[in-house]
PDB file of C-alpha atoms in Angstrom:
ATOM      1  CA  UNK A  26    -179.550  12.444  94.867  1.00 68.00           C
ATOM      2  CA  UNK A  27    -182.504  14.605  96.381  1.00 70.00           C
ATOM      3  CA  UNK A  28    -185.303  12.345  95.236  1.00 72.00           C
ATOM      4  CA  UNK A  29    -183.619   9.624  97.021  1.00 73.00           C
ATOM      5  CA  UNK A  30    -183.307  11.136 100.102  1.00 71.00           C
ATOM      6  CA  UNK A  31    -187.086  12.380  99.814  1.00 75.00           C
ATOM      7  CA  UNK A  32    -188.073   8.803  99.451  1.00 75.00           C
ATOM      8  CA  UNK A  33    -185.725   7.853 102.454  1.00 78.00           C
ATOM      9  CA  UNK A  34    -187.808  10.365 104.579  1.00 74.00           C
ATOM     10  CA  UNK A  35    -190.989   9.855 103.427  1.00 81.00           C
ATOM     11  CA  UNK A  36    -190.798   5.714 104.310  1.00 86.00           C
ATOM     12  CA  UNK A  37    -189.341   7.096 107.446  1.00 88.00           C
ATOM     13  CA  UNK A  38    -192.150   8.662 108.090  1.00 90.00           C
ATOM     14  CA  UNK A  39    -194.608   6.158 107.096  1.00 93.00           C
ATOM     15  CA  UNK A  40    -192.930   3.551 109.592  1.00 94.00           C
ATOM     16  CA  UNK A  41    -192.741   5.639 112.362  1.00 95.00           C
ATOM     17  CA  UNK A  42    -196.613   5.742 112.129  1.00 94.00           C
ATOM     18  CA  UNK A  43    -197.206   1.614 111.874  1.00 95.00           C
ATOM     19  CA  UNK A  44    -198.071  -0.295 115.221  1.00 96.00           C
ATOM     20  CA  UNK A  45    -195.172  -1.233 116.855  1.00 97.00           C
ATOM     21  CA  UNK A  46    -195.979  -4.560 118.158  1.00 94.00           C
ATOM     22  CA  UNK A  47    -197.030  -5.581 114.265  1.00 95.00           C
ATOM     23  CA  UNK A  48    -193.522  -5.111 113.354  1.00 97.00           C
ATOM     24  CA  UNK A  49    -190.575  -6.891 112.513  1.00 97.00           C
ATOM     25  CA  UNK A  50    -187.087  -6.845 114.702  1.00 98.00           C
ATOM     26  CA  UNK A  51    -183.784  -7.917 114.374  1.00 98.00           C
ATOM     27  CA  UNK A  52    -181.969  -7.428 117.858  1.00 98.00           C
ATOM     28  CA  UNK A  53    -178.283  -7.825 117.460  1.00 98.00           C
ATOM     29  CA  UNK A  54    -175.557  -8.051 119.838  1.00 97.00           C
ATOM     30  CA  UNK A  55    -171.776  -8.277 119.557  1.00 96.00           C
ATOM     31  CA  UNK A  56    -168.606  -8.908 121.053  1.00 93.00           C
ATOM     32  CA  UNK A  57    -165.789  -6.524 121.344  1.00 92.00           C
ATOM     33  CA  UNK A  58    -162.254  -6.518 122.109  1.00 89.00           C
ATOM     34  CA  UNK A  59    -162.620  -3.310 123.199  1.00 89.00           C
ATOM     35  CA  UNK A  60    -165.047  -0.249 123.335  1.00 91.00           C
ATOM     36  CA  UNK A  61    -162.861   1.763 120.281  1.00 93.00           C
ATOM     37  CA  UNK A  62    -164.772   1.247 117.166  1.00 93.00           C
ATOM     38  CA  UNK A  63    -161.423   2.901 114.927  1.00 91.00           C
ATOM     39  CA  UNK A  64    -158.698  -0.108 116.894  1.00 91.00           C
ATOM     40  CA  UNK A  65    -160.867  -2.837 118.570  1.00 92.00           C
ATOM     41  CA  UNK A  66    -162.505  -5.783 116.922  1.00 93.00           C
ATOM     42  CA  UNK A  67    -165.940  -7.523 116.844  1.00 95.00           C
ATOM     43  CA  UNK A  68    -165.265 -10.908 118.390  1.00 94.00           C
ATOM     44  CA  UNK A  69    -168.858 -12.429 117.449  1.00 95.00           C
ATOM     45  CA  UNK A  70    -172.095 -11.416 116.607  1.00 97.00           C
ATOM     46  CA  UNK A  71    -175.605 -12.463 117.166  1.00 97.00           C
ATOM     47  CA  UNK A  72    -179.104 -11.826 116.265  1.00 98.00           C
ATOM     48  CA  UNK A  73    -182.629 -12.789 117.190  1.00 98.00           C
ATOM     49  CA  UNK A  74    -186.073 -11.875 115.392  1.00 98.00           C
ATOM     50  CA  UNK A  75    -189.301 -10.898 116.672  1.00 98.00           C
ATOM     51  CA  UNK A  76    -192.055 -11.301 114.547  1.00 97.00           C
ATOM     52  CA  UNK A  77    -195.440  -9.337 115.912  1.00 93.00           C
ATOM     53  CA  UNK A  78    -194.401  -9.866 119.385  1.00 96.00           C
ATOM     54  CA  UNK A  79    -192.951 -13.461 118.556  1.00 97.00           C
ATOM     55  CA  UNK A  80    -189.403 -13.984 119.642  1.00 97.00           C
ATOM     56  CA  UNK A  81    -187.955 -16.560 117.028  1.00 96.00           C
ATOM     57  CA  UNK A  82    -185.426 -18.442 118.534  1.00 93.00           C
ATOM     58  CA  UNK A  83    -185.420 -20.906 115.669  1.00 94.00           C
ATOM     59  CA  UNK A  84    -184.012 -17.927 113.435  1.00 94.00           C
ATOM     60  CA  UNK A  85    -181.773 -16.887 115.676  1.00 96.00           C
ATOM     61  CA  UNK A  86    -177.717 -16.742 114.683  1.00 97.00           C
ATOM     62  CA  UNK A  87    -174.374 -16.309 116.943  1.00 96.00           C
ATOM     63  CA  UNK A  88    -171.200 -15.959 114.186  1.00 97.00           C
ATOM     64  CA  UNK A  89    -167.581 -15.997 115.040  1.00 95.00           C
ATOM     65  CA  UNK A  90    -165.158 -13.943 113.021  1.00 96.00           C
ATOM     66  CA  UNK A  91    -162.347 -16.185 112.032  1.00 95.00           C
ATOM     67  CA  UNK A  92    -160.400 -12.546 111.173  1.00 92.00           C
ATOM     68  CA  UNK A  93    -159.838 -11.269 114.558  1.00 90.00           C
ATOM     69  CA  UNK A  94    -156.427 -10.291 115.214  1.00 87.00           C
ATOM     70  CA  UNK A  95    -156.042 -10.438 118.647  1.00 79.00           C
ATOM     71  CA  UNK A  96    -158.443 -11.709 121.200  1.00 72.00           C
ATOM     72  CA  UNK A  97    -157.307  -9.497 123.956  1.00 64.00           C
ATOM     73  CA  UNK A  98    -159.434 -10.004 126.987  1.00 57.00           C
ATOM     74  CA  UNK A  99    -162.492 -11.566 125.390  1.00 56.00           C
ATOM     75  CA  UNK A 100    -161.431 -15.469 126.158  1.00 51.00           C
ATOM     76  CA  UNK A 101    -161.946 -14.057 130.020  1.00 46.00           C
ATOM     77  CA  UNK A 102    -164.932 -11.964 129.576  1.00 54.00           C
ATOM     78  CA  UNK A 103    -166.733 -14.214 126.593  1.00 61.00           C
ATOM     79  CA  UNK A 104    -164.899 -17.312 126.673  1.00 65.00           C
ATOM     80  CA  UNK A 105    -164.292 -17.590 122.995  1.00 80.00           C
ATOM     81  CA  UNK A 106    -161.189 -19.358 122.428  1.00 75.00           C
ATOM     82  CA  UNK A 107    -158.625 -19.314 119.461  1.00 80.00           C
ATOM     83  CA  UNK A 108    -159.794 -22.644 118.088  1.00 84.00           C
ATOM     84  CA  UNK A 109    -163.748 -21.433 118.344  1.00 85.00           C
ATOM     85  CA  UNK A 110    -162.257 -18.560 116.177  1.00 87.00           C
ATOM     86  CA  UNK A 111    -160.100 -20.831 113.785  1.00 86.00           C
ATOM     87  CA  UNK A 112    -163.621 -22.244 113.096  1.00 89.00           C
ATOM     88  CA  UNK A 113    -165.353 -19.116 112.912  1.00 94.00           C
ATOM     89  CA  UNK A 114    -166.558 -17.358 109.378  1.00 97.00           C
ATOM     90  CA  UNK A 115    -165.207 -14.427 107.601  1.00 97.00           C
ATOM     91  CA  UNK A 116    -166.809 -10.950 108.798  1.00 97.00           C
ATOM     92  CA  UNK A 117    -167.506 -10.241 105.258  1.00 97.00           C
ATOM     93  CA  UNK A 118    -169.699 -13.141 105.514  1.00 97.00           C
ATOM     94  CA  UNK A 119    -171.339 -12.379 108.427  1.00 98.00           C
ATOM     95  CA  UNK A 120    -172.280  -8.843 107.884  1.00 98.00           C
ATOM     96  CA  UNK A 121    -173.766 -10.197 104.197  1.00 97.00           C
ATOM     97  CA  UNK A 122    -175.856 -12.587 106.284  1.00 97.00           C
ATOM     98  CA  UNK A 123    -176.919  -9.662 108.573  1.00 97.00           C
ATOM     99  CA  UNK A 124    -177.399  -6.942 105.916  1.00 97.00           C
ATOM    100  CA  UNK A 125    -179.965  -9.554 104.579  1.00 96.00           C
ATOM    101  CA  UNK A 126    -182.304  -8.462 106.948  1.00 96.00           C
ATOM    102  CA  UNK A 127    -181.973  -4.316 106.820  1.00 96.00           C
ATOM    103  CA  UNK A 128    -185.046  -4.258 104.036  1.00 93.00           C
ATOM    104  CA  UNK A 129    -187.673  -6.066 106.246  1.00 93.00           C
ATOM    105  CA  UNK A 130    -186.659  -5.625 109.989  1.00 97.00           C
ATOM    106  CA  UNK A 131    -186.107  -2.189 112.202  1.00 98.00           C
ATOM    107  CA  UNK A 132    -182.955  -2.874 114.184  1.00 98.00           C
ATOM    108  CA  UNK A 133    -182.612  -3.122 117.577  1.00 98.00           C
ATOM    109  CA  UNK A 134    -179.556  -3.107 120.175  1.00 98.00           C
ATOM    110  CA  UNK A 135    -178.919  -1.955 123.906  1.00 97.00           C
ATOM    111  CA  UNK A 136    -176.541   0.491 123.328  1.00 97.00           C
ATOM    112  CA  UNK A 137    -176.549   1.422 119.729  1.00 97.00           C
ATOM    113  CA  UNK A 138    -174.097   3.770 120.084  1.00 96.00           C
ATOM    114  CA  UNK A 139    -171.459   1.194 121.169  1.00 97.00           C
ATOM    115  CA  UNK A 140    -172.712  -1.665 118.988  1.00 97.00           C
ATOM    116  CA  UNK A 141    -174.041   0.251 115.809  1.00 97.00           C
ATOM    117  CA  UNK A 142    -170.741   2.394 115.659  1.00 96.00           C
ATOM    118  CA  UNK A 143    -168.720  -1.187 115.124  1.00 97.00           C
ATOM    119  CA  UNK A 144    -170.798  -2.368 112.550  1.00 98.00           C
ATOM    120  CA  UNK A 145    -171.076   0.916 110.618  1.00 96.00           C
ATOM    121  CA  UNK A 146    -167.161   0.810 110.401  1.00 97.00           C
ATOM    122  CA  UNK A 147    -167.092  -2.828 109.235  1.00 97.00           C
ATOM    123  CA  UNK A 148    -170.008  -2.906 106.886  1.00 98.00           C
ATOM    124  CA  UNK A 149    -168.349   0.596 104.992  1.00 96.00           C
ATOM    125  CA  UNK A 150    -164.909  -1.735 105.161  1.00 96.00           C
ATOM    126  CA  UNK A 151    -166.775  -4.537 103.702  1.00 96.00           C
ATOM    127  CA  UNK A 152    -168.393  -2.246 100.503  1.00 97.00           C
ATOM    128  CA  UNK A 153    -171.864  -2.923 101.917  1.00 96.00           C
ATOM    129  CA  UNK A 154    -173.922  -0.343 101.287  1.00 93.00           C
ATOM    130  CA  UNK A 155    -177.615  -1.365 102.350  1.00 91.00           C
ATOM    131  CA  UNK A 156    -179.046   0.871 105.339  1.00 90.00           C
ATOM    132  CA  UNK A 157    -181.620  -0.023 107.999  1.00 94.00           C
ATOM    133  CA  UNK A 158    -184.962   1.361 107.542  1.00 92.00           C
ATOM    134  CA  UNK A 159    -185.046   2.354 110.993  1.00 96.00           C
ATOM    135  CA  UNK A 160    -182.564   1.918 114.697  1.00 97.00           C
ATOM    136  CA  UNK A 161    -184.720   1.070 117.658  1.00 98.00           C
ATOM    137  CA  UNK A 162    -182.210   1.518 121.398  1.00 98.00           C
ATOM    138  CA  UNK A 163    -183.673   0.044 124.206  1.00 98.00           C
ATOM    139  CA  UNK A 164    -181.351   1.632 126.338  1.00 97.00           C
ATOM    140  CA  UNK A 165    -182.543   5.311 124.972  1.00 97.00           C
ATOM    141  CA  UNK A 166    -186.155   4.167 125.380  1.00 97.00           C
ATOM    142  CA  UNK A 167    -185.721   3.221 129.085  1.00 96.00           C
ATOM    143  CA  UNK A 168    -183.687   6.772 130.082  1.00 95.00           C
ATOM    144  CA  UNK A 169    -186.755   8.594 127.820  1.00 94.00           C
ATOM    145  CA  UNK A 170    -188.808   6.451 130.718  1.00 92.00           C
ATOM    146  CA  UNK A 171    -187.143   7.162 133.351  1.00 91.00           C
ATOM    147  CA  UNK A 172    -186.645  10.854 132.567  1.00 88.00           C
ATOM    148  CA  UNK A 173    -190.432  10.720 131.762  1.00 85.00           C
ATOM    149  CA  UNK A 174    -190.902   9.784 135.328  1.00 82.00           C
ATOM    150  CA  UNK A 175    -188.408  12.135 137.013  1.00 77.00           C
ATOM    151  CA  UNK A 176    -186.281   9.402 138.029  1.00 78.00           C
ATOM    152  CA  UNK A 177    -183.090  10.235 138.995  1.00 83.00           C
ATOM    153  CA  UNK A 178    -180.397   7.498 136.757  1.00 86.00           C
ATOM    154  CA  UNK A 179    -177.218   6.616 138.537  1.00 86.00           C
ATOM    155  CA  UNK A 180    -174.607   5.329 136.805  1.00 82.00           C
ATOM    156  CA  UNK A 181    -175.413   1.559 136.613  1.00 90.00           C
ATOM    157  CA  UNK A 182    -179.151   2.002 135.821  1.00 93.00           C
ATOM    158  CA  UNK A 183    -179.129   1.623 132.247  1.00 95.00           C
ATOM    159  CA  UNK A 184    -177.083  -1.191 131.871  1.00 95.00           C
ATOM    160  CA  UNK A 185    -179.272  -4.405 129.764  1.00 95.00           C
ATOM    161  CA  UNK A 186    -179.385  -6.112 133.231  1.00 94.00           C
ATOM    162  CA  UNK A 187    -180.348  -3.477 135.615  1.00 94.00           C
ATOM    163  CA  UNK A 188    -183.656  -2.726 132.614  1.00 95.00           C
ATOM    164  CA  UNK A 189    -184.526  -5.920 132.945  1.00 96.00           C
ATOM    165  CA  UNK A 190    -184.756  -5.880 136.520  1.00 94.00           C
ATOM    166  CA  UNK A 191    -187.288  -3.123 136.587  1.00 94.00           C
ATOM    167  CA  UNK A 192    -189.391  -4.960 134.588  1.00 96.00           C
ATOM    168  CA  UNK A 193    -189.037  -8.186 136.465  1.00 95.00           C
ATOM    169  CA  UNK A 194    -187.077 -10.170 133.662  1.00 96.00           C
ATOM    170  CA  UNK A 195    -185.097 -12.879 134.824  1.00 92.00           C
ATOM    171  CA  UNK A 196    -181.053 -11.988 135.124  1.00 86.00           C
ATOM    172  CA  UNK A 197    -178.765 -13.137 132.285  1.00 83.00           C
ATOM    173  CA  UNK A 198    -175.175 -13.203 134.005  1.00 71.00           C
ATOM    174  CA  UNK A 199    -172.978 -14.797 131.333  1.00 67.00           C
ATOM    175  CA  UNK A 200    -171.471 -12.420 128.603  1.00 71.00           C
ATOM    176  CA  UNK A 201    -172.555 -14.142 125.557  1.00 87.00           C
ATOM    177  CA  UNK A 202    -173.782 -12.335 122.250  1.00 93.00           C
ATOM    178  CA  UNK A 203    -176.806 -14.893 121.495  1.00 95.00           C
ATOM    179  CA  UNK A 204    -177.863 -14.621 125.354  1.00 94.00           C
ATOM    180  CA  UNK A 205    -177.563 -11.065 125.483  1.00 95.00           C
ATOM    181  CA  UNK A 206    -179.891 -10.631 122.003  1.00 97.00           C
ATOM    182  CA  UNK A 207    -182.298 -12.182 123.437  1.00 96.00           C
ATOM    183  CA  UNK A 208    -182.365 -10.124 127.021  1.00 97.00           C
ATOM    184  CA  UNK A 209    -182.888  -7.419 124.708  1.00 97.00           C
ATOM    185  CA  UNK A 210    -184.981  -8.566 122.369  1.00 98.00           C
ATOM    186  CA  UNK A 211    -187.200  -9.824 126.086  1.00 98.00           C
ATOM    187  CA  UNK A 212    -187.017  -5.646 127.108  1.00 98.00           C
ATOM    188  CA  UNK A 213    -187.814  -4.547 123.992  1.00 98.00           C
ATOM    189  CA  UNK A 214    -190.960  -6.234 124.570  1.00 98.00           C
ATOM    190  CA  UNK A 215    -191.371  -5.712 128.150  1.00 97.00           C
ATOM    191  CA  UNK A 216    -190.864  -2.187 127.104  1.00 97.00           C
ATOM    192  CA  UNK A 217    -193.387  -1.713 124.578  1.00 97.00           C
ATOM    193  CA  UNK A 218    -195.831  -3.476 126.845  1.00 95.00           C
ATOM    194  CA  UNK A 219    -195.332  -0.843 129.696  1.00 94.00           C
ATOM    195  CA  UNK A 220    -195.219   2.028 127.290  1.00 94.00           C
ATOM    196  CA  UNK A 221    -198.504   0.954 125.613  1.00 93.00           C
ATOM    197  CA  UNK A 222    -200.671  -0.483 128.494  1.00 88.00           C
ATOM    198  CA  UNK A 223    -203.041  -2.077 126.398  1.00 83.00           C
ATOM    199  CA  UNK A 224    -203.273   0.764 123.716  1.00 89.00           C
ATOM    200  CA  UNK A 225    -202.067   0.957 120.336  1.00 92.00           C
ATOM    201  CA  UNK A 226    -197.877   1.783 120.289  1.00 96.00           C
ATOM    202  CA  UNK A 227    -196.589   4.016 117.249  1.00 97.00           C
ATOM    203  CA  UNK A 228    -192.947   2.955 116.259  1.00 97.00           C
ATOM    204  CA  UNK A 229    -192.050   6.307 116.448  1.00 95.00           C
ATOM    205  CA  UNK A 230    -193.126   6.386 120.256  1.00 95.00           C
ATOM    206  CA  UNK A 231    -189.636   3.824 120.254  1.00 96.00           C
ATOM    207  CA  UNK A 232    -187.081   6.094 119.249  1.00 92.00           C
TER     208      UNK A 232
END
């Protein structure tokens, strides 16, 4: 057990010292029936891959969970209907496909506390034990940047759209997991270039 933990620690330490702009990232977004991971459900899950600063939309996925018991307000916010649910995939199948990327990608979320909180429970319930090698949160990156510049952080300053606006990225107004995953991928690249300013950027600077 100790040897396993030490190996994991050393791998993480080595990864943190690598060039952030040369890494492969899996940018994930979830559509949910609510904000409580213990009682609400994952409606759909989307991901976009960034490889060596290139967003690979041809490798993106948006998968709907056919196991959802109650859509609640999801049709209002996300536009996902009962018909779309019926044509979806099992959550276990979706998580299996997602977890295949864990060994070669750094995971990225905007508000990892929320989305990864749901995924951790879902992965445990699906008996999927593979762990991501690292998780990066664009919300946390932006929070650190604003704090470093002594900028007052207001209630809505860290939303995905507000963060994108600071980098003059276009607004995406629809609530859709794939659109938000793409928007988060674009934000991460903008943050990386703003932080690095032409110099080498270590992965550890994004954590």
